[in-house]
């Protein structure tokens, strides 16, 4: 399946559901309590993260999509922490605040990345369903997808009112279901139960064929647009009326913590569908995102650079020949991962040992090497008639095959100054016997806080000399 990274910035999603605060107390353990056979944790760090529907909205915002969130909290310190975190992430928060009830908090005591204890502070909310539905109705015109994030805590009282309101406006509805009664999600565009939740409704599935048959029956009974069953280490199965089942394998390299994985799936799905992606492609993106999040500790959001890098890895395009737009996105991702960008340029008409040594030395100056190559017209202007010997497409293909080179891009000017102004490398590298101040573009790179380095030449290595030697024979 061909995957691409959507542009999420014009894909607003409205999330409605049970918000909660995931609180973590981190500390070391070095002794057992004298009062009971339990470890004593010396709390050294307190960390708050949005959970439940709030985590769904946070994930959507982290992908770069506009996220709106409707939910219920108390009027307390936990609600303030939630609001501050979500606002800082760019989530548009619309909370109903109840003075008589506390915000739901799940407190986890952690030591050495292991959870020792979880304490839940919660009461089922006695909500005004009409007021919540009215708020959703008010925000729906701004949304391209509606997500019902249901944790069974009481925020969602009248699912059908919300589903029908969205359907009247042609807005797809995605639901992450809970409980023993899926009829409340009747008419949804997609529901995303895990296997345990699915089997609690349809009964145990003996095999793949049984799962598909029971899923088809559920879709027909509840008039669902589609059904996505998440199956842990067995991946995901997407069922759609009139289509063959789509089975996607789990993508996690190492499972560290499954907390919030379901939130990641539905948030990525919603954001992708809001961009206009087809459902199979959106599910494949969600599967990649889930594979990333289970390698993290606790509820965690997946950023656009992380997902884009996973897509590139999937397509085998982490390296190679890129357009300028592709290059700038790749650099953005690399910087998001703390990588240092090195830039060099040249004609590289006939690749020789000097080039290879120089590029290896250049790559050693950082984490990623951008190689900018003069196009054919600029080589001809610089080197004279009869050059280049090899076209720019062939030169770039050969250079992209070198282990030292990450990305190859062409430019049509005689110098790469315009390109340097866009790439803004951390290090500009040139080979030669001239001073740093003579390097073209040095002032541009320094203006952006970068460095300029000159590497030595490899003796007796010259493209011009090779060409003249061939022509003389």
Short mmCIF file of C-alpha atoms in Angstrom, two decimals:
data_model
loop_
_atom_site.label_atom_id
_atom_site.label_comp_id
_atom_site.label_asym_id
_atom_site.label_seq_id
_atom_site.Cartn_x
_atom_site.Cartn_y
_atom_site.Cartn_z
CA UNK A 1 0.00 0.00 0.00
CA UNK A 2 1.39 3.38 -1.03
CA UNK A 3 1.62 5.71 1.97
CA UNK A 4 2.21 9.42 2.06
CA UNK A 5 2.31 11.98 4.85
CA UNK A 6 -0.79 14.20 4.75
CA UNK A 7 -0.81 17.92 5.45
CA UNK A 8 -2.73 18.09 8.71
CA UNK A 9 -2.83 21.86 9.21
CA UNK A 10 -6.15 22.30 7.38
CA UNK A 11 -7.86 19.27 8.96
CA UNK A 12 -9.85 20.36 12.05
CA UNK A 13 -11.14 17.59 14.30
CA UNK A 14 -13.69 17.86 17.12
CA UNK A 15 -13.21 15.45 20.04
CA UNK A 16 -15.96 14.83 22.60
CA UNK A 17 -15.66 12.51 25.57
CA UNK A 18 -14.21 11.62 28.94
CA UNK A 19 -11.23 13.78 29.82
CA UNK A 20 -8.88 12.88 32.62
CA UNK A 21 -5.48 13.74 34.01
CA UNK A 22 -2.74 11.12 33.99
CA UNK A 23 -0.41 12.00 36.84
CA UNK A 24 2.96 10.30 37.39
CA UNK A 25 5.07 10.32 40.54
CA UNK A 26 8.62 9.28 39.65
CA UNK A 27 11.30 8.33 42.13
CA UNK A 28 13.91 5.86 43.19
CA UNK A 29 13.46 2.87 45.51
CA UNK A 30 16.22 1.66 47.76
CA UNK A 31 14.46 0.10 50.73
CA UNK A 32 11.36 -1.71 51.94
CA UNK A 33 8.95 0.06 54.28
CA UNK A 34 9.23 -1.04 57.94
CA UNK A 35 5.43 -0.67 58.15
CA UNK A 36 4.54 -3.17 55.37
CA UNK A 37 6.35 -5.30 52.77
CA UNK A 38 6.19 -2.59 50.12
CA UNK A 39 8.93 -0.49 48.48
CA UNK A 40 9.45 3.08 49.63
CA UNK A 41 9.51 5.51 46.68
CA UNK A 42 11.31 8.80 47.19
CA UNK A 43 9.29 11.03 44.85
CA UNK A 44 11.63 13.24 42.83
CA UNK A 45 9.44 14.28 39.90
CA UNK A 46 5.72 14.86 39.36
CA UNK A 47 4.49 14.77 35.78
CA UNK A 48 1.01 15.56 34.47
CA UNK A 49 -0.26 14.43 31.06
CA UNK A 50 -3.70 14.78 29.46
CA UNK A 51 -5.50 11.44 29.36
CA UNK A 52 -8.59 9.92 27.80
CA UNK A 53 -10.33 12.23 25.32
CA UNK A 54 -7.78 14.91 26.25
CA UNK A 55 -4.99 12.63 25.05
CA UNK A 56 -6.85 12.08 21.76
CA UNK A 57 -7.07 15.83 21.22
CA UNK A 58 -3.43 16.26 22.22
CA UNK A 59 -2.35 13.64 19.67
CA UNK A 60 -4.35 15.37 16.95
CA UNK A 61 -2.73 18.71 17.78
CA UNK A 62 0.73 17.09 17.88
CA UNK A 63 0.22 15.98 14.28
CA UNK A 64 -0.37 19.61 13.38
CA UNK A 65 -4.14 19.40 12.94
CA UNK A 66 -6.51 21.92 14.60
CA UNK A 67 -8.11 20.13 17.56
CA UNK A 68 -11.22 21.12 19.50
CA UNK A 69 -12.12 19.33 22.73
CA UNK A 70 -15.44 19.15 24.57
CA UNK A 71 -15.48 17.39 27.95
CA UNK A 72 -16.25 17.68 31.65
CA UNK A 73 -14.01 18.52 34.59
CA UNK A 74 -14.31 19.71 38.13
CA UNK A 75 -13.20 23.15 39.24
CA UNK A 76 -9.92 22.13 40.80
CA UNK A 77 -6.16 22.01 40.43
CA UNK A 78 -6.30 18.97 38.13
CA UNK A 79 -8.64 20.79 35.74
CA UNK A 80 -6.29 23.77 35.69
CA UNK A 81 -3.32 21.50 34.91
CA UNK A 82 -5.26 19.83 32.10
CA UNK A 83 -6.33 23.15 30.61
CA UNK A 84 -2.84 24.62 30.75
CA UNK A 85 -1.26 21.58 29.08
CA UNK A 86 -3.86 21.44 26.33
CA UNK A 87 -3.77 25.17 25.63
CA UNK A 88 0.01 25.04 25.43
CA UNK A 89 -0.31 22.31 22.78
CA UNK A 90 -2.77 24.38 20.75
CA UNK A 91 -5.94 22.47 21.65
CA UNK A 92 -9.11 24.60 21.65
CA UNK A 93 -10.66 23.59 25.00
CA UNK A 94 -14.39 23.74 25.78
CA UNK A 95 -14.93 22.20 29.22
CA UNK A 96 -18.09 22.01 31.27
CA UNK A 97 -16.83 22.58 34.80
CA UNK A 98 -18.78 21.08 37.71
CA UNK A 99 -18.08 22.57 41.13
CA UNK A 100 -19.44 19.60 43.07
CA UNK A 101 -17.37 16.86 41.36
CA UNK A 102 -13.61 16.31 40.97
CA UNK A 103 -11.71 16.04 37.72
CA UNK A 104 -10.85 12.41 36.99
CA UNK A 105 -7.22 11.73 37.93
CA UNK A 106 -5.26 8.52 37.48
CA UNK A 107 -2.15 8.61 39.63
CA UNK A 108 0.70 6.21 38.84
CA UNK A 109 3.71 5.71 41.09
CA UNK A 110 6.75 4.91 38.96
CA UNK A 111 10.26 3.73 39.77
CA UNK A 112 12.93 2.82 37.24
CA UNK A 113 10.33 3.04 34.47
CA UNK A 114 8.14 0.46 36.18
CA UNK A 115 4.64 1.13 37.49
CA UNK A 116 4.38 0.14 41.15
CA UNK A 117 0.90 1.43 41.95
CA UNK A 118 -2.07 3.16 40.32
CA UNK A 119 -4.68 5.16 42.22
CA UNK A 120 -7.85 6.43 40.55
CA UNK A 121 -9.68 9.52 41.76
CA UNK A 122 -13.02 9.61 40.01
CA UNK A 123 -16.77 9.78 40.30
CA UNK A 124 -19.23 9.27 37.46
CA UNK A 125 -20.24 12.71 36.21
CA UNK A 126 -23.86 13.77 36.50
CA UNK A 127 -23.82 15.78 33.30
CA UNK A 128 -26.22 17.99 31.43
CA UNK A 129 -26.37 16.03 28.16
CA UNK A 130 -28.36 18.76 26.42
CA UNK A 131 -25.78 21.43 27.23
CA UNK A 132 -22.94 19.23 25.99
CA UNK A 133 -24.82 18.40 22.77
CA UNK A 134 -25.52 22.09 22.21
CA UNK A 135 -21.81 22.87 22.50
CA UNK A 136 -21.01 20.12 20.00
CA UNK A 137 -23.67 21.47 17.61
CA UNK A 138 -22.08 24.91 17.87
CA UNK A 139 -18.59 23.61 17.02
CA UNK A 140 -19.53 21.05 14.33
CA UNK A 141 -19.50 23.54 11.44
CA UNK A 142 -15.78 24.04 12.09
CA UNK A 143 -14.95 20.30 12.07
CA UNK A 144 -14.24 17.81 9.31
CA UNK A 145 -14.39 14.78 11.65
CA UNK A 146 -16.09 14.15 15.00
CA UNK A 147 -14.46 11.74 17.49
CA UNK A 148 -16.41 10.20 20.37
CA UNK A 149 -13.79 9.19 22.94
CA UNK A 150 -15.82 7.08 25.33
CA UNK A 151 -14.28 5.77 28.55
CA UNK A 152 -17.61 5.14 30.24
CA UNK A 153 -17.06 7.89 32.81
CA UNK A 154 -20.29 9.75 32.13
CA UNK A 155 -19.38 12.60 29.80
CA UNK A 156 -21.19 10.92 26.89
CA UNK A 157 -24.83 10.42 27.84
CA UNK A 158 -26.64 10.66 24.50
CA UNK A 159 -24.39 9.26 21.79
CA UNK A 160 -27.16 9.21 19.21
CA UNK A 161 -27.83 12.94 19.50
CA UNK A 162 -24.18 13.62 18.69
CA UNK A 163 -23.98 11.06 15.86
CA UNK A 164 -27.16 12.34 14.22
CA UNK A 165 -26.06 15.97 14.56
CA UNK A 166 -22.80 15.13 12.76
CA UNK A 167 -24.55 13.09 10.07
CA UNK A 168 -26.90 15.97 9.30
CA UNK A 169 -23.85 18.07 8.50
CA UNK A 170 -22.06 15.32 6.59
CA UNK A 171 -19.30 15.05 9.22
CA UNK A 172 -17.89 11.52 9.69
CA UNK A 173 -18.14 10.13 13.22
CA UNK A 174 -15.40 7.94 14.72
CA UNK A 175 -16.07 6.23 18.05
CA UNK A 176 -13.72 4.47 20.45
CA UNK A 177 -16.37 2.30 22.16
CA UNK A 178 -16.68 1.06 25.73
CA UNK A 179 -19.16 -1.10 27.61
CA UNK A 180 -21.44 -3.99 26.71
CA UNK A 181 -23.88 -2.08 24.52
CA UNK A 182 -22.56 -1.01 21.12
CA UNK A 183 -26.05 -0.04 19.93
CA UNK A 184 -25.40 3.45 21.30
CA UNK A 185 -22.93 3.91 18.41
CA UNK A 186 -25.51 3.05 15.73
CA UNK A 187 -24.88 4.96 12.52
CA UNK A 188 -21.25 5.86 13.28
CA UNK A 189 -18.86 6.03 10.33
CA UNK A 190 -16.27 3.90 12.13
CA UNK A 191 -15.84 2.30 15.53
CA UNK A 192 -12.47 1.06 16.84
CA UNK A 193 -12.90 -1.60 19.54
CA UNK A 194 -9.97 -3.70 20.65
CA UNK A 195 -10.36 -7.46 20.31
CA UNK A 196 -11.50 -7.94 23.90
CA UNK A 197 -14.18 -5.26 23.56
CA UNK A 198 -15.28 -6.69 20.21
CA UNK A 199 -15.57 -10.24 21.55
CA UNK A 200 -17.52 -9.01 24.57
CA UNK A 201 -20.23 -7.99 22.09
CA UNK A 202 -20.12 -10.70 19.41
CA UNK A 203 -18.66 -13.64 21.35
CA UNK A 204 -15.29 -15.35 21.05
CA UNK A 205 -13.82 -15.46 17.54
CA UNK A 206 -12.38 -18.89 16.75
CA UNK A 207 -10.32 -17.68 13.78
CA UNK A 208 -9.94 -14.94 11.18
CA UNK A 209 -12.96 -16.06 9.20
CA UNK A 210 -15.10 -16.02 12.33
CA UNK A 211 -13.92 -12.51 13.22
CA UNK A 212 -14.72 -11.25 9.72
CA UNK A 213 -18.17 -12.87 9.71
CA UNK A 214 -19.10 -11.54 13.14
CA UNK A 215 -17.75 -8.10 12.25
CA UNK A 216 -19.88 -8.04 9.10
CA UNK A 217 -22.93 -8.95 11.14
CA UNK A 218 -22.22 -6.19 13.66
CA UNK A 219 -21.79 -3.60 10.92
CA UNK A 220 -25.10 -4.56 9.37
CA UNK A 221 -26.93 -4.62 12.68
CA UNK A 222 -25.64 -1.20 13.78
CA UNK A 223 -25.56 0.43 10.31
CA UNK A 224 -21.85 1.18 10.69
CA UNK A 225 -19.79 2.58 7.86
CA UNK A 226 -16.80 0.43 8.85
CA UNK A 227 -15.20 -1.41 11.74
CA UNK A 228 -11.57 -1.45 12.86
CA UNK A 229 -10.62 -4.15 15.37
CA UNK A 230 -7.27 -3.49 17.07
CA UNK A 231 -5.63 -6.76 18.04
CA UNK A 232 -2.45 -5.96 19.98
CA UNK A 233 0.50 -8.01 18.76
CA UNK A 234 -1.67 -9.30 15.90
CA UNK A 235 -2.11 -5.84 14.40
CA UNK A 236 -5.42 -4.50 13.11
CA UNK A 237 -8.28 -5.70 10.94
CA UNK A 238 -10.36 -3.22 8.93
CA UNK A 239 -13.79 -4.37 7.79
CA UNK A 240 -15.94 -2.46 5.30
CA UNK A 241 -19.19 -3.53 3.64
CA UNK A 242 -18.52 -4.66 0.10
CA UNK A 243 -14.73 -4.82 0.53
CA UNK A 244 -12.28 -7.56 1.37
CA UNK A 245 -10.91 -7.47 4.93
CA UNK A 246 -7.68 -5.52 5.36
CA UNK A 247 -5.28 -7.10 7.85
CA UNK A 248 -2.34 -4.96 8.99
CA UNK A 249 0.46 -6.49 11.09
CA UNK A 250 1.64 -4.85 14.32
CA UNK A 251 4.48 -2.43 13.65
CA UNK A 252 6.01 -2.10 17.13
CA UNK A 253 9.69 -3.02 17.32
CA UNK A 254 9.57 -3.13 21.11
CA UNK A 255 6.49 -2.84 23.30
CA UNK A 256 7.26 -0.75 26.36
CA UNK A 257 3.84 0.57 27.46
CA UNK A 258 0.45 0.20 25.74
CA UNK A 259 -1.12 3.07 27.72
CA UNK A 260 -2.88 5.42 25.31
CA UNK A 261 -2.29 3.30 22.21
CA UNK A 262 -6.01 3.28 21.41
CA UNK A 263 -6.07 7.07 21.68
CA UNK A 264 -3.19 7.27 19.21
CA UNK A 265 -5.01 5.03 16.73
CA UNK A 266 -8.25 7.00 16.68
CA UNK A 267 -6.54 10.39 16.71
CA UNK A 268 -4.31 9.53 13.75
CA UNK A 269 -7.28 8.04 11.92
CA UNK A 270 -9.38 11.14 12.54
CA UNK A 271 -6.68 13.59 11.50
CA UNK A 272 -5.86 11.60 8.34
CA UNK A 273 -9.51 11.28 7.32
CA UNK A 274 -9.99 15.00 7.92
CA UNK A 275 -7.30 15.66 5.30
CA UNK A 276 -9.23 13.60 2.76
CA UNK A 277 -7.16 10.41 2.98
CA UNK A 278 -8.91 7.19 2.01
CA UNK A 279 -9.75 4.91 4.94
CA UNK A 280 -7.20 2.13 4.18
CA UNK A 281 -4.37 4.67 4.00
CA UNK A 282 -5.59 6.37 7.19
CA UNK A 283 -5.65 3.01 8.98
CA UNK A 284 -2.12 2.22 7.78
CA UNK A 285 -0.92 5.57 9.18
CA UNK A 286 -2.67 4.84 12.47
CA UNK A 287 -0.99 1.45 12.60
CA UNK A 288 2.44 3.07 12.17
CA UNK A 289 1.63 5.63 14.87
CA UNK A 290 0.54 2.89 17.29
CA UNK A 291 3.84 1.11 16.69
CA UNK A 292 5.65 4.26 17.79
CA UNK A 293 3.58 5.04 20.88
CA UNK A 294 3.85 1.60 22.50
CA UNK A 295 7.61 2.11 22.55
CA UNK A 296 7.14 5.08 24.89
CA UNK A 297 6.35 5.27 28.60
CA UNK A 298 2.81 6.26 29.56
CA UNK A 299 0.33 8.31 27.58
CA UNK A 300 2.37 10.04 24.89
CA UNK A 301 1.58 12.05 21.78
CA UNK A 302 3.00 11.22 18.35
CA UNK A 303 4.47 14.24 16.57
CA UNK A 304 4.24 14.88 12.85
CA UNK A 305 8.04 14.48 12.41
CA UNK A 306 7.93 11.08 14.13
CA UNK A 307 5.11 9.86 11.93
CA UNK A 308 6.65 11.29 8.78
CA UNK A 309 9.91 9.51 9.53
CA UNK A 310 8.02 6.24 10.01
CA UNK A 311 6.31 6.77 6.64
CA UNK A 312 9.66 7.46 4.99
CA UNK A 313 11.12 4.34 6.55
CA UNK A 314 8.13 2.36 5.33
CA UNK A 315 8.61 3.59 1.78
CA UNK A 316 12.40 3.26 1.86
CA UNK A 317 12.74 7.01 1.29
CA UNK A 318 14.66 8.07 4.39
CA UNK A 319 17.60 8.74 2.08
CA UNK A 320 18.13 9.50 -1.58
CA UNK A 321 17.32 12.08 -4.25
CA UNK A 322 14.75 14.62 -3.09
CA UNK A 323 12.97 17.69 -4.39
CA UNK A 324 13.54 20.90 -2.46
CA UNK A 325 10.17 20.62 -0.69
CA UNK A 326 10.89 17.02 0.29
CA UNK A 327 14.35 18.00 1.51
CA UNK A 328 13.03 20.78 3.73
CA UNK A 329 10.52 18.39 5.32
CA UNK A 330 13.24 15.78 5.86
CA UNK A 331 15.45 18.40 7.52
CA UNK A 332 12.57 19.50 9.74
CA UNK A 333 12.15 15.90 10.88
CA UNK A 334 15.87 15.45 11.47
CA UNK A 335 16.06 18.59 13.59
CA UNK A 336 13.03 17.43 15.58
CA UNK A 337 15.14 14.37 16.45
CA UNK A 338 18.10 16.52 17.51
CA UNK A 339 20.23 15.74 14.44
CA UNK A 340 22.93 18.07 13.08
CA UNK A 341 22.64 18.95 9.37
CA UNK A 342 25.81 19.13 7.24
CA UNK A 343 25.76 20.70 3.76
CA UNK A 344 28.18 20.51 0.88
CA UNK A 345 27.93 21.02 -2.85
CA UNK A 346 29.68 20.50 -6.16
CA UNK A 347 29.43 19.24 -9.73
CA UNK A 348 30.59 15.65 -9.12
CA UNK A 349 30.69 14.99 -12.87
CA UNK A 350 32.77 11.82 -12.68
CA UNK A 351 32.85 10.26 -9.23
CA UNK A 352 36.37 9.37 -8.07
CA UNK A 353 38.18 8.31 -4.90
CA UNK A 354 38.77 11.91 -3.84
CA UNK A 355 35.05 12.59 -3.89
CA UNK A 356 34.26 9.51 -1.83
CA UNK A 357 36.87 10.32 0.82
CA UNK A 358 35.75 13.95 0.99
CA UNK A 359 32.08 13.02 1.40
CA UNK A 360 32.90 10.56 4.16
CA UNK A 361 34.84 13.31 5.95
CA UNK A 362 31.94 15.73 5.44
CA UNK A 363 29.41 13.25 6.85
CA UNK A 364 31.56 12.89 9.97
CA UNK A 365 30.91 16.57 10.80
CA UNK A 366 27.30 15.87 11.83
CA UNK A 367 24.38 13.46 11.66
CA UNK A 368 22.88 14.09 8.20
CA UNK A 369 24.68 15.09 4.98
CA UNK A 370 22.90 17.16 2.32
CA UNK A 371 24.69 17.06 -1.02
CA UNK A 372 23.67 19.81 -3.45
CA UNK A 373 24.59 19.12 -7.07
CA UNK A 374 24.90 21.67 -9.89
CA UNK A 375 22.46 20.96 -12.71
CA UNK A 376 23.69 20.45 -16.27
CA UNK A 377 23.39 24.09 -17.36
CA UNK A 378 25.34 25.42 -14.38
CA UNK A 379 28.08 22.78 -14.85
CA UNK A 380 28.41 23.84 -18.48
CA UNK A 381 28.76 27.48 -17.45
CA UNK A 382 31.36 26.63 -14.82
CA UNK A 383 33.37 23.95 -16.64
CA UNK A 384 32.95 24.89 -20.27
CA UNK A 385 31.64 23.18 -23.44
CA UNK A 386 31.44 19.40 -23.33
CA UNK A 387 30.64 19.27 -19.63
CA UNK A 388 29.02 17.63 -17.82
CA UNK A 389 29.96 14.18 -19.00
CA UNK A 390 27.06 12.69 -17.03
CA UNK A 391 23.59 14.22 -16.75
CA UNK A 392 22.43 15.57 -13.40
CA UNK A 393 19.97 12.66 -12.99
CA UNK A 394 22.78 10.11 -13.39
CA UNK A 395 25.14 12.04 -11.14
CA UNK A 396 22.56 12.28 -8.36
CA UNK A 397 21.64 8.60 -8.66
CA UNK A 398 25.28 7.57 -8.18
CA UNK A 399 25.83 9.98 -5.28
CA UNK A 400 22.66 8.84 -3.53
CA UNK A 401 24.08 5.32 -3.47
CA UNK A 402 27.01 6.34 -1.28
CA UNK A 403 26.73 5.40 2.37
CA UNK A 404 27.96 8.83 3.51
CA UNK A 405 25.24 10.75 1.68
CA UNK A 406 21.74 11.12 3.13
CA UNK A 407 19.99 13.47 0.72
CA UNK A 408 20.84 14.71 -2.78
CA UNK A 409 19.22 17.79 -4.30
CA UNK A 410 20.03 19.78 -7.45
CA UNK A 411 20.24 23.54 -7.98
CA UNK A 412 20.40 25.57 -11.19
CA UNK A 413 22.39 28.63 -10.09
CA UNK A 414 26.18 28.78 -10.28
CA UNK A 415 26.39 28.87 -6.48
CA UNK A 416 24.14 27.31 -3.79
CA UNK A 417 23.50 30.53 -1.87
CA UNK A 418 19.72 30.51 -2.40
CA UNK A 419 19.59 26.87 -1.30
CA UNK A 420 21.70 27.58 1.78
CA UNK A 421 19.26 30.30 2.83
CA UNK A 422 16.44 27.75 2.80
CA UNK A 423 18.26 24.73 4.27
CA UNK A 424 20.07 26.72 7.01
CA UNK A 425 22.60 23.92 7.71
CA UNK A 426 24.33 23.57 11.03
CA UNK A 427 27.63 22.99 9.23
CA UNK A 428 28.72 24.09 5.73
CA UNK A 429 31.65 22.02 4.46
CA UNK A 430 33.93 22.61 1.47
CA UNK A 431 37.06 20.86 0.32
CA UNK A 432 40.03 22.85 -0.93
CA UNK A 433 43.09 24.85 -0.06
CA UNK A 434 41.42 28.23 0.42
CA UNK A 435 40.37 30.05 3.60
CA UNK A 436 37.04 29.78 5.35
CA UNK A 437 36.09 33.35 4.38
CA UNK A 438 36.39 32.39 0.72
CA UNK A 439 33.70 29.70 0.98
CA UNK A 440 30.60 30.75 -0.97
CA UNK A 441 27.63 31.11 1.37
CA UNK A 442 29.71 31.26 4.55
CA UNK A 443 28.05 34.52 5.62
CA UNK A 444 24.57 33.04 5.06
CA UNK A 445 25.30 30.01 7.23
CA UNK A 446 26.90 32.06 10.02
CA UNK A 447 23.92 34.43 10.03
CA UNK A 448 21.73 31.46 11.01
CA UNK A 449 24.13 30.34 13.74
CA UNK A 450 25.89 27.67 11.68
CA UNK A 451 29.56 26.77 11.28
CA UNK A 452 31.81 26.73 8.20
CA UNK A 453 34.57 24.13 7.89
CA UNK A 454 37.15 23.53 5.16
CA UNK A 455 38.44 19.99 4.66
CA UNK A 456 41.64 18.98 2.91
CA UNK A 457 41.99 17.74 -0.63
CA UNK A 458 42.85 14.18 -1.62
CA UNK A 459 46.01 14.35 -3.72
CA UNK A 460 45.99 13.35 -7.42
CA UNK A 461 42.17 13.30 -7.64
CA UNK A 462 40.59 15.61 -10.20
CA UNK A 463 37.59 15.16 -12.49
CA UNK A 464 39.07 17.59 -15.02
CA UNK A 465 42.34 15.64 -15.11
CA UNK A 466 40.44 12.38 -15.61
CA UNK A 467 38.43 13.87 -18.47
CA UNK A 468 41.58 15.27 -20.16
CA UNK A 469 43.36 11.95 -19.80
CA UNK A 470 40.46 10.11 -21.46
CA UNK A 471 40.23 12.64 -24.30
CA UNK A 472 43.98 12.49 -24.98
CA UNK A 473 43.80 8.77 -25.73
#
